[in-house]
CSV table of C-alpha atoms in Angstrom, one decimal:
chain,number,residue,atom,x,y,z
I,147,MET,CA,34.5,26.8,-12.5
I,148,ALA,CA,34.1,24.6,-9.2
I,149,VAL,CA,35.5,21.0,-9.5
I,150,ARG,CA,32.9,18.4,-8.7
I,151,SER,CA,34.0,15.2,-6.9
I,152,ALA,CA,33.0,11.9,-8.3
I,153,GLY,CA,29.9,10.2,-7.3
I,154,PRO,CA,26.1,11.0,-7.2
I,155,PRO,CA,24.9,14.4,-6.3
I,156,GLY,CA,24.4,14.9,-2.6
I,157,ARG,CA,21.0,14.7,-0.9
I,158,ALA,CA,19.7,16.6,2.2
I,159,PRO,CA,21.8,15.3,5.2
I,160,ARG,CA,18.6,14.3,6.9
I,161,HIS,CA,18.1,11.4,4.3
I,162,ARG,CA,21.3,10.1,5.2
I,163,THR,CA,20.5,10.2,9.0
I,164,ALA,CA,17.2,8.3,8.4
I,165,ALA,CA,18.8,5.6,6.2
I,166,THR,CA,21.5,5.2,8.8
I,167,LEU,CA,19.0,4.7,11.6
I,168,ALA,CA,17.2,2.3,9.5
I,169,ALA,CA,20.3,0.2,8.9
I,170,VAL,CA,21.0,0.0,12.7
I,171,LEU,CA,17.5,-1.0,14.0
I,172,LEU,CA,16.5,-3.2,11.0
I,173,THR,CA,19.8,-5.2,11.3
I,174,THR,CA,18.8,-6.0,14.8
I,175,LEU,CA,15.1,-7.0,13.5
I,176,ALA,CA,16.5,-9.2,10.9
I,177,LEU,CA,18.7,-11.2,13.4
I,178,LEU,CA,15.8,-11.6,15.7
I,179,LEU,CA,13.5,-12.9,13.0
I,180,ALA,CA,16.3,-15.3,11.7
I,181,ALA,CA,16.6,-16.6,15.4
I,182,SER,CA,12.9,-17.3,15.7
I,183,GLY,CA,12.7,-18.7,12.2
I,184,CYS,CA,10.1,-16.1,11.0
I,185,THR,CA,11.3,-15.5,7.5
I,186,SER,CA,8.3,-16.2,5.5
I,187,ARG,CA,5.4,-14.8,7.5
I,188,ASN,CA,2.3,-13.1,6.3
I,189,GLU,CA,2.8,-14.2,2.9
I,190,GLY,CA,-0.9,-14.6,1.9
I,191,GLY,CA,-2.5,-12.9,-0.9
I,192,ALA,CA,-4.6,-10.3,1.1
I,193,GLY,CA,-3.5,-8.0,3.8
I,194,PRO,CA,-5.7,-6.5,6.7
I,195,GLY,CA,-9.2,-5.3,5.5
I,196,ARG,CA,-9.9,-1.8,4.4
I,197,THR,CA,-11.4,0.9,6.7
I,198,GLY,CA,-13.2,2.9,4.2
I,199,ALA,CA,-13.6,4.0,0.4
I,200,SER,CA,-10.4,4.4,-1.6
I,201,ASN,CA,-9.3,8.0,-2.3
I,202,THR,CA,-8.9,8.1,-6.1
I,203,ALA,CA,-7.8,11.9,-6.3
I,204,ALA,CA,-4.5,12.3,-8.1
I,205,ALA,CA,-3.8,15.3,-5.6
I,206,LEU,CA,-4.0,14.5,-1.8
I,207,GLY,CA,-2.8,17.9,-0.2
I,208,TRP,CA,-0.5,18.0,2.6
I,209,GLY,CA,0.7,15.0,4.7
I,210,PHE,CA,3.8,13.1,6.0
I,211,THR,CA,5.8,10.2,5.5
I,212,HIS,CA,6.5,7.3,8.1
I,213,THR,CA,10.2,6.7,8.9
I,214,GLN,CA,12.1,4.5,11.1
I,215,TYR,CA,10.3,5.5,14.2
I,216,SER,CA,6.5,6.3,14.3
I,217,ALA,CA,3.3,6.2,16.2
I,218,ASP,CA,2.4,2.6,15.3
I,219,THR,CA,4.4,1.1,18.2
I,220,GLY,CA,5.3,1.9,21.8
I,221,ASP,CA,3.1,2.6,25.0
I,222,ASP,CA,-0.5,1.7,24.4
I,223,ALA,CA,-2.0,4.9,25.6
I,224,ALA,CA,0.5,7.0,23.7
I,225,VAL,CA,-0.2,5.1,20.4
I,226,ALA,CA,-4.0,5.7,21.0
I,227,ARG,CA,-3.3,9.2,21.7
I,228,ALA,CA,-1.4,9.7,18.6
I,229,ARG,CA,-4.1,7.8,16.6
I,230,GLU,CA,-6.7,10.2,17.9
I,231,LEU,CA,-4.5,13.2,16.9
I,232,LEU,CA,-3.9,11.8,13.3
I,233,SER,CA,-7.6,11.0,13.0
I,234,ALA,CA,-8.8,14.4,13.6
I,235,GLN,CA,-8.1,15.4,9.9
I,236,GLY,CA,-6.8,12.4,8.1
I,237,LEU,CA,-3.5,13.8,6.5
I,238,PRO,CA,-2.2,11.6,3.9
I,239,GLN,CA,0.5,9.2,5.1
I,240,ASP,CA,3.2,7.3,3.1
I,241,GLN,CA,5.3,4.3,3.7
I,242,ALA,CA,8.2,2.6,2.2
I,243,ILE,CA,8.1,-1.2,1.4
I,244,MET,CA,11.5,-1.8,2.8
I,245,GLY,CA,13.4,0.4,5.1
I,246,TRP,CA,12.3,3.2,7.2
I,247,GLY,CA,10.3,1.1,9.5
I,248,ALA,CA,9.7,-1.9,7.2
I,249,GLY,CA,11.5,-5.2,6.9
I,250,ASN,CA,12.6,-7.1,3.9
I,251,PRO,CA,9.2,-8.0,2.2
I,252,GLU,CA,10.6,-10.7,0.0
I,253,PRO,CA,13.8,-12.2,1.6
I,254,SER,CA,14.0,-15.1,-0.9
I,255,PRO,CA,12.3,-15.3,-4.3
I,256,GLY,CA,8.7,-16.3,-3.5
I,257,SER,CA,9.0,-16.1,0.1
I,258,TYR,CA,7.3,-13.0,1.7
I,259,ASP,CA,7.3,-11.2,4.9
I,260,PHE,CA,4.8,-8.4,5.1
I,261,SER,CA,4.4,-8.1,8.9
I,262,ASP,CA,5.9,-4.6,9.2
I,263,LEU,CA,4.3,-3.1,6.0
I,264,ASP,CA,0.9,-4.7,7.4
I,265,ARG,CA,1.4,-2.9,10.7
I,266,ARG,CA,2.2,0.3,9.1
I,267,VAL,CA,-0.6,0.2,6.5
I,268,ASN,CA,-3.0,-0.9,9.1
I,269,TYR,CA,-2.2,2.1,11.5
I,270,ILE,CA,-2.7,4.6,8.6
I,271,ARG,CA,-6.0,2.8,7.9
I,272,SER,CA,-6.9,3.2,11.5
I,273,THR,CA,-6.4,7.0,11.5
I,274,GLY,CA,-8.9,7.3,8.4
I,275,ALA,CA,-6.0,8.5,6.3
I,276,THR,CA,-5.3,8.1,2.6
I,277,PRO,CA,-2.3,5.5,2.4
I,278,VAL,CA,0.5,5.9,0.1
I,279,ILE,CA,3.2,3.4,-0.6
I,280,THR,CA,6.6,4.2,-2.0
I,281,LEU,CA,8.0,1.2,-3.9
I,282,CYS,CA,11.5,1.3,-2.5
I,283,CYS,CA,13.7,-0.4,-1.6
I,284,ALA,CA,14.4,-3.9,-3.4
I,285,PRO,CA,15.6,-7.2,-1.6
I,286,ASP,CA,19.1,-8.0,-1.6
I,287,TRP,CA,18.9,-10.9,-4.1
I,288,MET,CA,17.4,-8.6,-6.7
I,289,LYS,CA,20.7,-6.5,-6.2
I,290,GLY,CA,23.2,-9.2,-6.5
I,291,GLY,CA,23.1,-9.9,-2.7
I,292,ARG,CA,22.4,-13.1,-0.8
I,293,ALA,CA,18.7,-14.3,-0.1
I,294,GLY,CA,17.4,-15.2,3.2
I,295,ALA,CA,16.2,-12.9,5.9
I,296,SER,CA,19.2,-13.6,8.0
I,297,GLY,CA,21.4,-12.3,5.2
I,298,THR,CA,19.8,-9.1,4.7
I,299,ASP,CA,22.3,-6.3,4.5
I,300,TRP,CA,20.9,-3.2,6.1
I,301,SER,CA,23.9,-0.9,5.3
I,302,VAL,CA,23.2,2.4,3.7
I,303,ARG,CA,25.1,1.2,0.6
I,304,SER,CA,22.9,-2.0,0.1
I,305,LEU,CA,19.6,-0.3,1.0
I,306,GLU,CA,20.3,2.4,-1.7
I,307,SER,CA,21.3,0.0,-4.5
I,308,ALA,CA,18.8,-0.4,-7.4
I,309,PRO,CA,17.6,-3.8,-8.6
I,310,LEU,CA,19.8,-5.3,-11.3
I,311,PRO,CA,18.2,-5.0,-14.9
I,312,GLU,CA,17.6,-8.8,-14.8
I,313,HIS,CA,15.5,-8.3,-11.8
I,314,TYR,CA,13.4,-5.3,-12.9
I,315,ALA,CA,10.6,-8.0,-13.6
I,316,ASP,CA,10.9,-9.4,-10.2
I,317,PHE,CA,10.6,-6.0,-8.5
I,318,ALA,CA,7.5,-5.1,-10.7
I,319,ALA,CA,6.1,-8.5,-9.7
I,320,LEU,CA,6.7,-7.7,-5.9
I,321,ALA,CA,5.0,-4.2,-6.6
I,322,ALA,CA,1.9,-5.8,-8.1
I,323,LYS,CA,1.6,-8.4,-5.0
I,324,ILE,CA,1.8,-5.5,-2.6
I,325,ALA,CA,-0.9,-3.7,-4.7
I,326,ARG,CA,-3.2,-6.7,-4.5
I,327,ARG,CA,-2.6,-7.2,-0.8
I,328,TYR,CA,-3.7,-3.6,0.0
I,329,PRO,CA,-6.8,-3.4,-2.3
I,330,ASP,CA,-7.7,0.0,-0.9
I,331,VAL,CA,-4.3,1.7,-1.4
I,332,ARG,CA,-4.5,3.5,-4.8
I,333,HIS,CA,-1.3,5.8,-4.8
I,334,PHE,CA,2.0,4.2,-5.5
I,335,ILE,CA,5.4,6.0,-5.9
I,336,VAL,CA,8.1,4.1,-8.0
I,337,TRP,CA,11.5,3.9,-6.2
I,338,ASN,CA,12.9,6.8,-4.2
I,339,GLU,CA,15.4,9.6,-5.3
I,340,PHE,CA,16.9,7.5,-8.2
I,341,LYS,CA,18.8,5.4,-5.6
I,342,GLY,CA,21.6,3.4,-7.3
I,343,PHE,CA,21.1,4.8,-10.7
I,344,PHE,CA,23.9,7.2,-10.7
I,345,ASP,CA,26.5,6.3,-13.4
I,346,ASP,CA,29.9,7.3,-11.8
I,347,GLY,CA,31.9,6.8,-14.8
I,348,ALA,CA,29.6,9.0,-17.1
I,349,GLN,CA,28.9,11.5,-14.2
I,350,ARG,CA,25.2,11.4,-15.0
I,351,TRP,CA,22.1,9.7,-14.0
I,352,ASN,CA,21.2,6.3,-15.6
I,353,TYR,CA,17.7,7.5,-16.5
I,354,GLU,CA,17.3,4.9,-19.2
I,355,GLY,CA,17.5,2.4,-16.6
I,356,TYR,CA,15.4,3.8,-14.2
I,357,THR,CA,12.7,4.5,-17.0
I,358,ARG,CA,13.0,0.7,-17.8
I,359,LEU,CA,12.2,-0.2,-14.1
I,360,TYR,CA,9.5,2.3,-13.8
I,361,ASN,CA,7.6,1.2,-17.1
I,362,GLN,CA,7.8,-2.4,-15.9
I,363,VAL,CA,6.4,-1.2,-12.6
I,364,TYR,CA,3.7,0.9,-14.1
I,365,ASP,CA,2.3,-1.8,-16.2
I,366,ALA,CA,2.3,-4.4,-13.4
I,367,LEU,CA,0.5,-2.0,-11.0
I,368,LYS,CA,-2.1,-1.2,-13.9
I,369,LYS,CA,-2.5,-4.8,-14.6
I,370,ALA,CA,-3.2,-5.6,-10.9
I,371,ASP,CA,-5.9,-2.9,-11.0
I,372,ARG,CA,-6.6,-0.1,-13.4
I,373,ARG,CA,-7.5,2.1,-10.9
I,374,ASN,CA,-4.1,2.0,-9.2
I,375,LEU,CA,-2.5,5.6,-9.5
I,376,VAL,CA,1.2,5.5,-10.4
I,377,GLY,CA,3.9,8.2,-10.2
I,378,GLY,CA,7.5,8.9,-10.5
I,379,PRO,CA,10.5,9.7,-10.9
I,380,TYR,CA,11.1,10.9,-7.6
I,381,LEU,CA,14.2,13.0,-8.8
I,382,VAL,CA,16.2,15.1,-6.1
I,383,MET,CA,16.0,18.7,-7.4
I,384,ASP,CA,19.6,19.5,-6.4
I,385,SER,CA,20.7,23.1,-6.9
I,386,TYR,CA,24.0,25.2,-6.8
I,387,GLY,CA,24.7,28.8,-5.6
I,388,PRO,CA,24.5,31.4,-8.4
I,389,GLN,CA,28.5,31.5,-8.5
I,390,ASP,CA,28.7,27.9,-9.2
I,391,GLN,CA,28.4,27.1,-12.8
I,392,SER,CA,29.6,23.5,-13.1
I,393,PHE,CA,26.2,22.0,-13.9
I,394,ALA,CA,24.2,25.2,-14.3
I,395,SER,CA,20.8,25.1,-16.0
I,396,SER,CA,18.1,27.6,-17.2
I,397,LEU,CA,16.0,26.7,-14.2
I,398,LYS,CA,17.5,29.4,-11.8
I,399,GLY,CA,16.7,32.3,-9.6
I,400,PRO,CA,18.4,34.2,-6.8
I,401,TRP,CA,18.5,31.0,-5.0
I,402,GLY,CA,21.0,29.4,-7.6
I,403,SER,CA,20.1,26.9,-10.5
I,404,VAL,CA,19.1,23.2,-10.6
I,405,ASP,CA,21.6,20.6,-11.8
I,406,GLN,CA,21.3,20.3,-15.5
I,407,ARG,CA,21.8,16.5,-15.1
I,408,VAL,CA,18.8,16.2,-13.0
I,409,LEU,CA,16.5,18.1,-15.6
I,410,ASP,CA,18.0,15.6,-18.2
I,411,ALA,CA,16.8,12.8,-16.3
I,412,PHE,CA,13.4,14.3,-15.8
I,413,THR,CA,13.1,15.1,-19.5
I,414,TYR,CA,14.1,11.6,-20.7
I,415,TRP,CA,11.5,10.1,-18.2
I,416,ASN,CA,8.8,12.2,-19.2
I,417,LYS,CA,9.2,11.5,-22.9
I,418,HIS,CA,9.8,7.7,-22.5
I,419,LYS,CA,7.5,6.8,-19.7
I,420,GLU,CA,4.8,4.3,-20.2
I,421,GLY,CA,2.3,6.5,-18.4
I,422,ALA,CA,1.8,8.4,-15.0
I,423,ASP,CA,-1.1,9.6,-13.0
I,424,PHE,CA,1.0,12.2,-11.0
I,425,VAL,CA,4.8,13.4,-11.2
I,426,VAL,CA,7.0,13.2,-8.0
I,427,VAL,CA,10.1,15.1,-7.1
I,428,ASP,CA,11.9,16.2,-4.0
I,429,GLY,CA,14.5,18.5,-2.9
I,430,ALA,CA,15.8,21.3,-0.6
I,431,SER,CA,15.7,25.0,-0.5
I,432,PHE,CA,19.3,25.1,0.2
I,433,THR,CA,22.1,24.3,-2.1
I,434,ARG,CA,24.4,21.2,-2.2
I,435,THR,CA,26.8,23.0,0.0
I,436,ASN,CA,24.0,23.8,2.5
I,437,GLN,CA,23.8,27.5,1.5
I,438,LEU,CA,20.6,29.2,2.2
I,439,ILE,CA,20.5,32.1,-0.8
I,440,PRO,CA,19.8,34.9,-0.3
I,441,ASP,CA,18.4,33.6,3.1
I,442,ALA,CA,16.4,30.9,4.6
I,443,PHE,CA,13.2,32.5,3.7
I,444,ALA,CA,14.0,33.7,0.1
I,445,ALA,CA,15.5,30.5,-0.5
I,446,THR,CA,12.3,28.7,-0.7
I,447,ASP,CA,11.3,30.4,-3.6
I,448,LYS,CA,13.2,27.6,-5.4
I,449,PHE,CA,10.1,25.4,-4.6
I,450,THR,CA,7.8,27.6,-6.6
I,451,ALA,CA,10.2,27.7,-9.6
I,452,VAL,CA,10.9,24.1,-9.8
I,453,SER,CA,7.2,23.2,-9.2
I,454,GLU,CA,6.2,25.5,-12.2
I,455,TRP,CA,8.8,24.1,-14.4
I,456,VAL,CA,7.7,20.4,-13.8
I,457,ARG,CA,4.0,21.2,-14.0
I,458,ASP,CA,4.6,22.9,-17.4
I,459,ARG,CA,6.5,20.1,-18.8
I,460,SER,CA,4.4,17.1,-17.4
I,461,GLY,CA,1.0,18.5,-17.4
I,462,LEU,CA,0.2,16.2,-14.3
I,463,PRO,CA,-0.7,16.7,-10.7
I,464,LEU,CA,2.7,17.5,-8.8
I,465,TRP,CA,3.9,15.7,-5.7
I,466,TRP,CA,6.7,16.6,-3.4
I,467,ALA,CA,7.6,13.4,-1.6
I,468,GLU,CA,10.2,15.1,0.5
I,469,TYR,CA,11.1,18.6,1.0
I,470,TYR,CA,13.6,20.4,3.3
I,471,VAL,CA,14.1,24.0,4.3
I,472,GLU,CA,16.8,23.5,7.2
I,473,PRO,CA,20.3,22.3,6.5
I,474,ASP,CA,22.0,19.9,8.9
I,475,ARG,CA,23.2,21.2,12.3
I,476,SER,CA,21.6,24.4,11.6
I,477,GLY,CA,21.2,25.2,15.5
I,478,TRP,CA,17.6,26.8,14.9
I,479,SER,CA,15.0,27.2,17.4
I,480,GLU,CA,11.8,25.4,16.9
I,481,ARG,CA,10.1,28.7,16.4
I,482,GLN,CA,12.5,29.6,13.6
I,483,ARG,CA,12.2,26.0,12.2
I,484,VAL,CA,8.3,26.1,12.0
I,485,ALA,CA,8.3,29.7,10.6
I,486,THR,CA,10.7,28.5,7.7
I,487,GLN,CA,8.6,25.4,7.2
I,488,ALA,CA,5.6,27.7,6.8
I,489,ALA,CA,7.4,29.7,4.2
I,490,GLY,CA,8.4,26.5,2.5
I,491,LEU,CA,4.6,25.4,2.4
I,492,MET,CA,3.7,28.7,0.9
I,493,ALA,CA,6.2,28.4,-2.0
I,494,LEU,CA,5.0,24.9,-2.9
I,495,ALA,CA,1.5,26.1,-2.9
I,496,ARG,CA,2.2,28.9,-5.0
I,497,GLY,CA,3.9,26.6,-7.6
I,498,GLY,CA,0.7,24.5,-7.8
I,499,THR,CA,1.8,21.5,-5.8
I,500,GLY,CA,-1.1,19.1,-5.3
I,501,THR,CA,0.7,16.9,-2.7
I,502,ALA,CA,3.7,17.3,-0.3
I,503,LEU,CA,4.7,14.9,2.2
I,504,TYR,CA,6.7,16.1,5.3
I,505,TRP,CA,9.7,13.5,6.0
I,506,SER,CA,8.9,12.7,9.6
I,507,PRO,CA,12.0,12.8,11.9
I,508,GLN,CA,10.4,11.0,14.8
I,509,GLN,CA,12.6,9.4,17.4
I,510,ARG,CA,12.0,7.2,20.4
I,511,GLY,CA,13.0,9.9,22.9
I,512,GLY,CA,14.9,12.8,23.8
I,513,PRO,CA,15.4,16.1,21.6
I,514,CYS,CA,13.7,15.7,18.1
I,515,PRO,CA,13.9,18.8,16.1
I,516,GLY,CA,10.9,19.1,13.8
I,517,CYS,CA,9.0,16.1,15.1
I,518,LEU,CA,5.3,15.9,14.7
I,519,TRP,CA,4.3,14.6,17.8
I,520,THR,CA,5.9,13.5,21.2
I,521,PRO,CA,7.3,9.9,21.0
I,522,THR,CA,4.8,7.2,21.6
I,523,GLN,CA,7.5,5.0,23.2
I,524,GLN,CA,6.8,7.2,26.3
I,525,SER,CA,3.7,6.9,28.5
I,526,ASP,CA,2.8,10.5,27.9
I,527,GLY,CA,3.8,10.6,24.3
I,528,GLY,CA,1.4,11.0,21.2
I,529,ARG,CA,0.9,14.6,21.8
I,530,GLU,CA,0.8,17.3,19.1
I,531,LEU,CA,4.0,19.3,18.4
I,532,PRO,CA,4.1,22.7,16.7
I,533,MET,CA,5.3,21.3,13.2
I,534,TYR,CA,2.2,18.8,13.1
I,535,ALA,CA,-0.1,21.8,14.1
I,536,LEU,CA,1.4,23.8,11.2
I,537,ILE,CA,0.9,21.1,8.6
I,538,ALA,CA,-2.6,20.3,9.6
I,539,ARG,CA,-3.7,23.9,9.6
I,540,PHE,CA,-2.1,24.5,6.2
I,541,ALA,CA,-3.9,21.4,5.0
I,542,LYS,CA,-7.0,22.5,6.1
I,543,ALA,CA,-6.8,26.3,4.7
I,544,PHE,CA,-5.0,25.5,1.5
I,545,PRO,CA,-6.2,22.0,0.1
I,546,PRO,CA,-5.3,21.3,-3.6
I,547,GLY,CA,-6.9,23.5,-6.2
I,548,THR,CA,-7.3,26.5,-3.5
I,549,ARG,CA,-7.5,29.8,-5.5
I,550,LEU,CA,-5.0,32.1,-4.0
I,551,THR,CA,-5.5,35.8,-3.8
I,552,THR,CA,-3.3,38.8,-3.3
I,553,VAL,CA,-3.4,41.0,-0.2
I,554,ASP,CA,-2.1,44.5,0.5
I,555,ILE,CA,1.1,44.4,2.5
I,556,ALA,CA,2.7,47.9,4.0
I,557,ALA,CA,5.8,48.7,1.9
I,558,ASP,CA,8.1,48.6,5.0
I,559,ASP,CA,6.7,45.1,5.6
I,560,VAL,CA,7.3,43.6,2.4
I,561,PRO,CA,11.0,42.4,3.2
I,562,ASN,CA,9.9,41.0,6.5
I,563,VAL,CA,7.0,38.9,6.0
I,564,ARG,CA,5.7,36.1,3.9
I,565,VAL,CA,2.0,36.0,3.2
I,566,LEU,CA,-0.5,33.4,1.4
I,567,ALA,CA,-4.2,34.0,1.3
I,568,SER,CA,-7.3,32.5,0.1
I,569,ALA,CA,-10.7,34.0,0.0
I,570,LYS,CA,-11.2,32.8,3.6
I,571,ASP,CA,-7.8,32.3,5.2
I,572,LEU,CA,-4.5,34.3,5.5
I,573,LEU,CA,-1.2,33.2,6.7
I,574,VAL,CA,1.4,35.5,7.7
I,575,VAL,CA,5.1,34.8,8.7
I,576,ASN,CA,7.6,37.2,10.4
I,577,THR,CA,10.8,36.3,8.8
I,578,LEU,CA,12.9,38.3,11.3
I,579,GLY,CA,14.4,37.1,14.6
I,580,ARG,CA,13.0,40.2,16.4
I,581,ALA,CA,9.5,41.5,17.0
I,582,ILE,CA,7.7,43.7,14.4
I,583,ASP,CA,4.5,45.7,13.8
I,584,ALA,CA,3.0,44.4,10.7
I,585,LYS,CA,0.2,45.9,8.4
I,586,VAL,CA,-1.3,43.2,6.2
I,587,ASP,CA,-4.7,43.1,4.4
I,588,GLY,CA,-5.8,46.3,6.0
I,589,ARG,CA,-5.0,45.0,9.5
I,590,SER,CA,-2.3,46.1,12.0
I,591,PHE,CA,-0.9,43.7,14.4
I,592,PRO,CA,2.3,42.9,16.4
I,593,MET,CA,4.2,39.8,15.5
I,594,ALA,CA,6.8,38.1,17.7
I,595,ALA,CA,10.2,36.9,16.3
I,596,TYR,CA,9.5,34.2,13.7
I,597,GLU,CA,5.7,34.2,14.5
I,598,VAL,CA,3.2,32.4,12.4
I,599,ARG,CA,0.1,34.0,12.4
I,600,TRP,CA,-3.3,32.7,11.1
I,601,LEU,CA,-6.1,35.1,10.2
I,602,THR,CA,-9.8,34.6,9.0
I,603,ARG,CA,-10.6,36.9,6.2
């Protein structure tokens, strides 16, 4: 039996990187705000006006999450170019209330600063997309820290701390105020990855504490407007290789098994939640030790298995708030990265996923593996990159509720290609790092290494 170290189960390395970047930039932001005396800006009851009718569907399809750097700032022409790109289809877009590009929304009790959140929400609105708000993270004073914008601690440890139980009601009140400020926003995710809810002593998740927080936020959001749609618990579906039996569960496959402690947390929340309009999880196809089992493409079958397990037990529309197919420092080419991402999307669709949000890794410049558009901080930025093209095309071809169909695949191609088909569209991915001749759905065609091929039926 493998020995597990103390502390919460790990997460995809990219999460840690994003949080670290947030800490660096937002520390500077907090200091600038303190220096200018702007610690209580935009505290009125209503934010920027809506741009269209609210989308009240519980399943939104395929979209992305804004992180530290995005398309709302930079060169004016590049920002406009990115807006035009995003407006073409209006993929759903998510934004956290604190961190990942947003400052402290309530630096002191009753003193608000929604300037960053206003900017992000307004940008999402300007693209005609459905905005989603993730209700994380919490101001320092709710976590036992100091009040005041100048004292905001942007370290990863602080950002990932949960509100203290005596401040659950305060966090719920902040959530309701945000909901009233953006009356066209209908979709709210409660917290993020159970941050701060791991019990080191008991070596398990404090799911009772999270569920109490969730229920208070749920009630506050519904009281603000019964039409608000609320989801949780946003658990990380960590998995271990088949050889590691430390926290093995019955939710398993050739890719390994999901941590039983995570399933226990989900089961408790699902039984004791006040209510939910959709259910939220996240996770990676690779194991906690960054293993891709049996390989990068077959490992994505985990997404299908987890999706089916969650949907069977919740009976609710399923959201993946984050999903990852590439371990940190993989050394993959962009072609390989896009191909594996396509396989991941296929696996999510097969499992009946209603919404999946790509965690955007945007940077201000330089190499950016997996980015959606070129950086808007550059004069020629805001241009489509292959990952955005994939997600946008997939969203159009396989919206929620699409009936998937089977297709014929030549026997010698079965191990080498991944295929997803509807009555009208066919997506084929070459999983090999070499060219092949494929025969799918009665058609023969050559495929380059890691090619993603779209066909119309």
